[in-house]
Coordinates of C-alpha atoms in Angstrom, one line a residue:
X13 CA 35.1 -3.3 -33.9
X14 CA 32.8 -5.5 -31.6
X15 CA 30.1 -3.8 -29.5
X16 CA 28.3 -6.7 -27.1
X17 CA 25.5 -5.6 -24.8
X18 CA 23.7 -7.7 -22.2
X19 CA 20.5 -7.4 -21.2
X20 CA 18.3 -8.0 -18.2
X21 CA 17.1 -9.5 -15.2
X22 CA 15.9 -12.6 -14.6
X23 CA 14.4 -15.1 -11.5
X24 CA 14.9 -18.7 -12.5
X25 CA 13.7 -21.5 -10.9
X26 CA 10.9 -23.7 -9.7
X27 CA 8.6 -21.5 -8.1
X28 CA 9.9 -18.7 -9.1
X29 CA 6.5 -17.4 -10.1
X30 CA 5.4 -16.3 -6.7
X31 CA 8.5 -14.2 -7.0
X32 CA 6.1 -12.1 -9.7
X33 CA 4.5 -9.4 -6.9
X34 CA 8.1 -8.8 -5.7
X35 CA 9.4 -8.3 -9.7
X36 CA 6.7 -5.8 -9.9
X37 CA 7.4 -3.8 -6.9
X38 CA 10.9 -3.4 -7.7
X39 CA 10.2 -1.7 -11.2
X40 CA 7.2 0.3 -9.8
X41 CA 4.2 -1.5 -10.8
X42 CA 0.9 -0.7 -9.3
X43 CA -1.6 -1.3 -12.4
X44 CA -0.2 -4.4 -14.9
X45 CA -1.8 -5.4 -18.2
X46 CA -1.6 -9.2 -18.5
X47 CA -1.3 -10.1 -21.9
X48 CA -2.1 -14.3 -23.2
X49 CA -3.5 -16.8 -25.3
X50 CA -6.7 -18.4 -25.4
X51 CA -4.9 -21.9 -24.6
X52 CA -3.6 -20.8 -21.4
X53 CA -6.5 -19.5 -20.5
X54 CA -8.4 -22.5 -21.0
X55 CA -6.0 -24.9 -19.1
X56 CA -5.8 -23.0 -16.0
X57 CA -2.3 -21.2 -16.1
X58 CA -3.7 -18.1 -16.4
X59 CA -5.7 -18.7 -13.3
X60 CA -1.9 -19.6 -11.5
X61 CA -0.6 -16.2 -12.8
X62 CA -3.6 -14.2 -11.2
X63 CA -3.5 -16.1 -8.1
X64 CA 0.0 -15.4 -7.9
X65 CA -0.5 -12.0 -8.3
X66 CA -2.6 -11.5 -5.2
X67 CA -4.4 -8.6 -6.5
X68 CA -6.3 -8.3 -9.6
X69 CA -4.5 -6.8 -12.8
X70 CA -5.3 -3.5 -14.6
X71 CA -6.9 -5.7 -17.5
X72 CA -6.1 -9.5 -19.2
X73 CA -6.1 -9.8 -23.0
X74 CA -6.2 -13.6 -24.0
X75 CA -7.1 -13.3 -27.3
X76 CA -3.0 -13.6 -28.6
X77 CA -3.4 -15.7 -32.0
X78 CA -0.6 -17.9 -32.8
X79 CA 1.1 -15.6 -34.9
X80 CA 0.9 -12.1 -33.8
X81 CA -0.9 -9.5 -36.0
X82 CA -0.8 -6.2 -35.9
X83 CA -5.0 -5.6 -35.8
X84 CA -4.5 -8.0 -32.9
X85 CA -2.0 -6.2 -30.8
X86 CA -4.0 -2.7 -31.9
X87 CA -7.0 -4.3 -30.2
X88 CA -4.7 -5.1 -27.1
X89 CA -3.5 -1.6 -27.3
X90 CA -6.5 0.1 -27.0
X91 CA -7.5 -2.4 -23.6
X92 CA -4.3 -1.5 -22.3
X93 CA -5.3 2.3 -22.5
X94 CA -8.5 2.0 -21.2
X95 CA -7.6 0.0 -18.0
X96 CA -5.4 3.1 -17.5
X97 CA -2.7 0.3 -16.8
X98 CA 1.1 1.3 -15.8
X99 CA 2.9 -2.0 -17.2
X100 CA 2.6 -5.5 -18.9
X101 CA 3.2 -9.0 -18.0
X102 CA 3.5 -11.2 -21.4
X103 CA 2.3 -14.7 -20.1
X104 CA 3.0 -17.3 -22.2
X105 CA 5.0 -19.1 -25.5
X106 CA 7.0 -16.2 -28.1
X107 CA 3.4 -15.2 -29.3
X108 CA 2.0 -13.4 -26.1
X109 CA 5.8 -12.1 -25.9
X110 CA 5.8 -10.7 -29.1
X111 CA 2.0 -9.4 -29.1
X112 CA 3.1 -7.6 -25.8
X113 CA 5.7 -5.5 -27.3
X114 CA 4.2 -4.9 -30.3
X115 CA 1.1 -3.7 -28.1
X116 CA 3.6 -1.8 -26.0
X117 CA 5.4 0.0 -29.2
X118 CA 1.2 1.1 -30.0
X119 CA 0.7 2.6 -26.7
X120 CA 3.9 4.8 -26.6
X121 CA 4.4 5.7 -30.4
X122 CA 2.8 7.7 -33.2
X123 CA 1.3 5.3 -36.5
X124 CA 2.0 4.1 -38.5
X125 CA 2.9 0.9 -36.9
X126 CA 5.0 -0.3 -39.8
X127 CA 7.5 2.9 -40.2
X128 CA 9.0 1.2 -36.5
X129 CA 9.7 -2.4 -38.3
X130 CA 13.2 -3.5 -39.4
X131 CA 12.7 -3.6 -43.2
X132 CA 12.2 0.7 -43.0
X133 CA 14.9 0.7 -40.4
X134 CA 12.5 1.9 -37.6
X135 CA 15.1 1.0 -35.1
X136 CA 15.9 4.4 -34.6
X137 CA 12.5 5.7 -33.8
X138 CA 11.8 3.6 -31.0
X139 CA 12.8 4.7 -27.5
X140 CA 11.0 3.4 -24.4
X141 CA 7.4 1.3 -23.8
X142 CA 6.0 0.5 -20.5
X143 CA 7.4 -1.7 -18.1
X144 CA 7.7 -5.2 -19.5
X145 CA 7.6 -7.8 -17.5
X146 CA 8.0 -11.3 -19.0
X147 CA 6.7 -14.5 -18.0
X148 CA 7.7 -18.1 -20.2
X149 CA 5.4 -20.9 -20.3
X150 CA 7.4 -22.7 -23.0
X151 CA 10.9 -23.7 -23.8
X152 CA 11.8 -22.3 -26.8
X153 CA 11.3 -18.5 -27.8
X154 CA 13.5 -16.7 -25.5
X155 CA 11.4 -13.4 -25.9
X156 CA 11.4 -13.1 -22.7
X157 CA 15.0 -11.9 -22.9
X158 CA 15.6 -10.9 -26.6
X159 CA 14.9 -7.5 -28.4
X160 CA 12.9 -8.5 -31.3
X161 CA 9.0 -9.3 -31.8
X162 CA 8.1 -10.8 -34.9
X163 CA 4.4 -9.7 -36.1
X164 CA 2.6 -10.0 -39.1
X165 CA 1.0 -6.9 -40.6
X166 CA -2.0 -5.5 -41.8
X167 CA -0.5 -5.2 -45.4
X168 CA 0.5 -9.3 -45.2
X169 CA 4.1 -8.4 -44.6
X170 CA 5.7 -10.8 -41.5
X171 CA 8.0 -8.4 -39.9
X172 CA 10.3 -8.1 -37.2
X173 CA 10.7 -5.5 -35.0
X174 CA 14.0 -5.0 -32.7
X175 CA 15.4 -2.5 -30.3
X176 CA 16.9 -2.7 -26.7
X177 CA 13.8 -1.1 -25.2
X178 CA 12.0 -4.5 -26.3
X179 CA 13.9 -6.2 -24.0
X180 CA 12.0 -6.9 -21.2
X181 CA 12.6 -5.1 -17.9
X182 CA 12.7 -8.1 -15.9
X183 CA 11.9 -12.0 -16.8
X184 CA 9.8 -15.1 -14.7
X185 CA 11.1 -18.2 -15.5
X186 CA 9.5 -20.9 -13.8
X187 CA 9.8 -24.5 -15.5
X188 CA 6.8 -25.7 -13.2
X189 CA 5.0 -23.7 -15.8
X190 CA 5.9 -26.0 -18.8
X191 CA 5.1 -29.2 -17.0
X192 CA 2.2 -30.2 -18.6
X193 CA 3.4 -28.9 -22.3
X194 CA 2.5 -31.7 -24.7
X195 CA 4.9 -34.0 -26.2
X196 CA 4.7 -32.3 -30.0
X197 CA 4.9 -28.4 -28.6
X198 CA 7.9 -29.6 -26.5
X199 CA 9.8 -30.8 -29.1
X200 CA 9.0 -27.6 -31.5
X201 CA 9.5 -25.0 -29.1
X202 CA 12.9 -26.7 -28.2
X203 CA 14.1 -27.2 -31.6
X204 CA 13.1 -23.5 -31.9
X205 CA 15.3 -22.9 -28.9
X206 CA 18.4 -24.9 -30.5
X207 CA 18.4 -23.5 -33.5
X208 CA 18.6 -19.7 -32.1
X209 CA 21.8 -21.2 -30.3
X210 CA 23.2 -22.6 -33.4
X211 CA 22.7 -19.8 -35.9
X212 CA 24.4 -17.8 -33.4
X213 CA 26.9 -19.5 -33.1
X214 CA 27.7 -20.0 -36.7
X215 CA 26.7 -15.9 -37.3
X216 CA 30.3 -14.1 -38.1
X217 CA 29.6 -11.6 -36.0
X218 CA 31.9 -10.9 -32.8
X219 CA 30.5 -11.3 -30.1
X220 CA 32.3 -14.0 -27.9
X221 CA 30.3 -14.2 -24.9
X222 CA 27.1 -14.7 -27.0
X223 CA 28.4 -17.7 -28.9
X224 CA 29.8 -19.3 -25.7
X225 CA 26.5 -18.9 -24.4
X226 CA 24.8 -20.4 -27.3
X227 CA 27.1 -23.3 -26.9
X228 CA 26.2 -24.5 -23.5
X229 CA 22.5 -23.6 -24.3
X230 CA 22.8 -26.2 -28.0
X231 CA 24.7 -28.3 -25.1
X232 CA 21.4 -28.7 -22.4
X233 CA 19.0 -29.0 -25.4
X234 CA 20.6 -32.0 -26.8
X235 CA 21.2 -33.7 -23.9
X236 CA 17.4 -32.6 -22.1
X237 CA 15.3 -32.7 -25.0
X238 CA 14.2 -36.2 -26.1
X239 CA 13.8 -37.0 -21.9
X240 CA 11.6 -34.0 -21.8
X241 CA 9.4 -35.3 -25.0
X242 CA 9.4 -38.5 -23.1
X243 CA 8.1 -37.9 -19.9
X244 CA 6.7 -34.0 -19.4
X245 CA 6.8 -34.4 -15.9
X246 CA 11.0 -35.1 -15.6
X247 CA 11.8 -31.7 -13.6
X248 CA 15.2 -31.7 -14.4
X249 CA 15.2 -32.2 -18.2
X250 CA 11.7 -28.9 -17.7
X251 CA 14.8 -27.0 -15.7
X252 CA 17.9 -27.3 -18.5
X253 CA 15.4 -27.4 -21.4
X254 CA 13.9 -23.3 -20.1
X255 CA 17.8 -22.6 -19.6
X256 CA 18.9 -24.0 -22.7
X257 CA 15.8 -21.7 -24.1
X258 CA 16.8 -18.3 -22.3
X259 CA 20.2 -18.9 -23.5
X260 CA 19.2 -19.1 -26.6
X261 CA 17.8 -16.1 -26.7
X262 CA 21.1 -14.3 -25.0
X263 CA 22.6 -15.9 -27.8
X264 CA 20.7 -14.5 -30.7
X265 CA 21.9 -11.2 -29.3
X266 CA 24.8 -11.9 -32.1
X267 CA 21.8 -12.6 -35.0
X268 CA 20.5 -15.4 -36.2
X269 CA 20.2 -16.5 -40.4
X270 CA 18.7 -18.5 -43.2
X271 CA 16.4 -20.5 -41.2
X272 CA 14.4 -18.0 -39.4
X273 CA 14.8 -15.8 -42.8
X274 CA 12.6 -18.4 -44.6
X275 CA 10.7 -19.4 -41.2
X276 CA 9.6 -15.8 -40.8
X277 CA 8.6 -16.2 -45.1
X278 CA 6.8 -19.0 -44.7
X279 CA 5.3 -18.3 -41.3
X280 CA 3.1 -15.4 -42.9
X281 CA 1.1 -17.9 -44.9
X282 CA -2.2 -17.3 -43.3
X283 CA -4.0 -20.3 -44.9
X284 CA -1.3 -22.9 -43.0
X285 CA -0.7 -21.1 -39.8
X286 CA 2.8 -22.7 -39.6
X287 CA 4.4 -23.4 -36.0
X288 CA 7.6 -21.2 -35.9
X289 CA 9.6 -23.8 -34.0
X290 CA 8.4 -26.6 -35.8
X291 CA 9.3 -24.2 -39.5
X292 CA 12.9 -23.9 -37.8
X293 CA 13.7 -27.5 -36.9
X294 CA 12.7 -28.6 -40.6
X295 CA 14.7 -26.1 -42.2
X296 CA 17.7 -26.1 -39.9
X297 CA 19.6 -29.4 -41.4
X298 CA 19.2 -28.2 -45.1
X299 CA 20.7 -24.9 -44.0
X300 CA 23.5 -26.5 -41.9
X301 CA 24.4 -29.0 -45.0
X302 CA 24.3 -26.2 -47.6
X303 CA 26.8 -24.2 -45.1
X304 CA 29.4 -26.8 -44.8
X305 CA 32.8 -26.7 -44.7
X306 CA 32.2 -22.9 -44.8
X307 CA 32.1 -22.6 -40.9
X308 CA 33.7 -25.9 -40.4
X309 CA 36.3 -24.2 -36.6
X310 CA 32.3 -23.8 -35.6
X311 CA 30.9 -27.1 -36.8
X312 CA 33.8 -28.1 -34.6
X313 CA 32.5 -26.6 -31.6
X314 CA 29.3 -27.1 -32.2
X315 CA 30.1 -30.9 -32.7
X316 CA 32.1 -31.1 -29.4
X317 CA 29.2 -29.2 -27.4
X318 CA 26.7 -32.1 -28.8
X319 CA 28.8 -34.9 -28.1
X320 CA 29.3 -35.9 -31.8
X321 CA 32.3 -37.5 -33.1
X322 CA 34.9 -34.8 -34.6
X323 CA 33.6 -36.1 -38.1
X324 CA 29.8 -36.3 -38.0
X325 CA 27.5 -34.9 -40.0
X326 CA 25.6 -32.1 -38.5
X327 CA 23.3 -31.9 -40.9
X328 CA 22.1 -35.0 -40.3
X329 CA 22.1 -35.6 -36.4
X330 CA 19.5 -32.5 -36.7
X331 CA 17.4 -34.8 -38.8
X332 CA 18.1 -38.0 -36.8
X333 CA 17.3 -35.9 -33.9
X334 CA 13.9 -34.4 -35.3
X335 CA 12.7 -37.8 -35.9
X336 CA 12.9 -39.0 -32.7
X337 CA 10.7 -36.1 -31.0
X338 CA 8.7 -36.6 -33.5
X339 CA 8.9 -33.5 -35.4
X340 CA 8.0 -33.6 -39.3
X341 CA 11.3 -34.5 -42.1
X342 CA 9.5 -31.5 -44.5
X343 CA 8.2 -28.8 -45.1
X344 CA 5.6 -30.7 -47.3
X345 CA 5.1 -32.8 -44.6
X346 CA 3.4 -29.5 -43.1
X347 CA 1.4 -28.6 -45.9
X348 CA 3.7 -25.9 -47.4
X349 CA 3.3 -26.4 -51.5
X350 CA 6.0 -25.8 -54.4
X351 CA 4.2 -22.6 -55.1
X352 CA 4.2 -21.0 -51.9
X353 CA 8.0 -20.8 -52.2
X354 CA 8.6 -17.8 -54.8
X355 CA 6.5 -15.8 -53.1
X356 CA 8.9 -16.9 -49.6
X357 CA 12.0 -16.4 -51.2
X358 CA 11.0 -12.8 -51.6
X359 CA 10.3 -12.2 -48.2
X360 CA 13.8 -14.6 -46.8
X361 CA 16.0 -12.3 -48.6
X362 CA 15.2 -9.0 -47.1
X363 CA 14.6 -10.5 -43.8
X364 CA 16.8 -9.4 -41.4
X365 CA 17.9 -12.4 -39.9
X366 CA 19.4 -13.1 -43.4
X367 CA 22.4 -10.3 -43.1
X368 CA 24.2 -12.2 -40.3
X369 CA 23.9 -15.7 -41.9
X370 CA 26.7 -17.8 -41.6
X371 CA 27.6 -17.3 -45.4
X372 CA 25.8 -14.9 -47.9
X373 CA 22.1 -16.2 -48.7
X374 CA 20.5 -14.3 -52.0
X375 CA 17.3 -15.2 -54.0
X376 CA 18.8 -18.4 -55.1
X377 CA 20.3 -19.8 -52.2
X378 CA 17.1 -19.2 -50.7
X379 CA 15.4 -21.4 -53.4
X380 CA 18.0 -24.0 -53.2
X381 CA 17.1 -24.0 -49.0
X382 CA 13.1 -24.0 -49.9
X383 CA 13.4 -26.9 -52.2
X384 CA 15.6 -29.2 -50.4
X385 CA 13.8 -28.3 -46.9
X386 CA 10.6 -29.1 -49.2

């Protein structure tokens, strides 16, 4: 029996940032807690956020790394208590958005932080943070409307956290924000964003509204990204290309699979420090090419919302398409070494991302996926 839930509020547009002091006043917020990332606040988009504000916030943490950690967020945490703030504005790309609701989960539940992670089925002892207001300056996570954060812990372990009271309360999405997003973090970020489309899509799970969504979303990626890697200032392909990305993300409400099981593996590699999008675009054709005629009434679909003839290869116009934004054909290609898959593989198979693949992925499949994305 399906159960579909959907999710939150959103203003969309250009300039839809100076709609933030309204946002806030509708959900009650007197004191926010703006949490970022060094990078934005070194290229000024912080200082657009806090002039759009009007008043100062509670407190700023910029000191997001580029993969969540738990010591990170626990350092947040304990900002966010002394600036005796009443909510939180996540500025930035999936990191801040993740770091925010990890930081939230701190401030509202007992330790330890782990016991609240998927992988010990902590879904059931998390109940509500403080306000969460989200704010995208990329294309590609979706966080700003999806009920997961991905962090990597204290004891090494990359794990994903997920309940409806992640979702934020209300999201911010202004593609005047992404304007000036280089040509290489365009291109990841909206690879990450079409392949949370796809792997919803192809999950079996029923949710029909979801996979309609991540059709049109796989729709406006293909046909905005490579004018969006081209020329950063093109408005219109910035405007589809944060749709496509929030659809994504309303998407992924029916799961995801394989690829973001090993991404989230391989992402924990400390040493590499691994681009999440980037992980997902290499890995995304191996896994569609080992799935096959499995899900072939969804390749279909998929094919006709790509504009692909009702025989190509999927596999490979995800490959032909990473090479023209420039995105890297392999994992090697990144740095990622034959012995830093067993160790993965480990990780892939009890992520939980991996129950709702599009066919059943177990220790092997996963090393048949690491060697030929290798």
């Amino acid at each position: 029996m399906a159960q579909m839930n959907y999710l939150t509020q959103c203003t969309f547009d250009f300039g839809a940032l100076a709609q933030l002091p309204k946002v806030l006043k509708a959900h009650g917020v007197a004191r926010p807690f703006v949490v970022t990332d060094p990078g934005l606040k070194a290229n000024g988009l912080l200082d657009q956020l806090l002039t759009a504000l009007g008043a100062a916030p509670a407190g700023v943490f910029t000191d997001t790394p580029a993969n969540p950690t738990e010591s990170a967020s626990a350092k947040a945490a304990e900002a966010y208590r002394a600036a005796d703030a009443d909510a939180i504005i996540a500025f930035g790309g999936g990191s801040s958005m993740d770091l925010a609701k990890a930081m939230g989960l701190m401030v509202t539940h007992e330790g330890p932080f782990e016991r609240l992670g998927a992988s010990q089925r902590g879904m059931k002892f998390i109940t509500k943070i403080p306000p969460l207001i989200a704010v995208p300056t990329t294309a590609g996570t979706g966080s700003e409307v999806s009920p997961g954060a991905v962090v990597i812990l204290d004891n090494g372990r990359k794990e994903t956290f997920v309940s409806a009271f992640l979702v934020p309360v209300a999201a911010v999405c202004d593609p005047e924000l992404t304007l000036g997003l280089p040509p290489g973090l365009t291109a990841a970020t909206g690879m990450d964003a079409m392949t949370h489309c796809i792997e919803a899509v192809l999950t079996p799970v029923v949710h029909p509204p979801a996979e309609a969504i991540g059709l049109d979303g796989a729709e406006r990626i293909a046909t905005y990204i490579e004018r969006a890697v081209k020329d950063g200032s093109d408005r219109e392909a910035r405007w589809h290309m944060m749709m496509g990305s929030f659809e994504g993300a309303l998407a992924f409400a029916k799961g995801l699979g394989a690829v973001h099981g090993l991404s989230h593996a391989l992402g924990r590699i400390h040493e590499l420090k691994l681009h999440h999008g980037t992980l997902n675009a290499v890995i995304l054709p191996h896994s569609l090419a080992m799935i096959g005629n499995a899900a072939e009434a969804k390749f279909a679909r998929l094919r006709r919302a790509l504009g692909l003839a009702p025989d190509a290869d999927l596999s490979q116009y995800i490959t032909d398409l990473n090479a023209r934004i420039g995105l890297p054909a392999s994992l090697s290609a990144m740095g990622v070494k034959q012995e830093h898959g067993e160790n993965a593989i480990d990780y892939a198979v009890s992520d939980l991302a991996t129950l709702s693949n599009a066919v059943p992925f177990d220790a092997e499949k996963y090393r048949e996926l690491f060697s030929r994305a290798l």
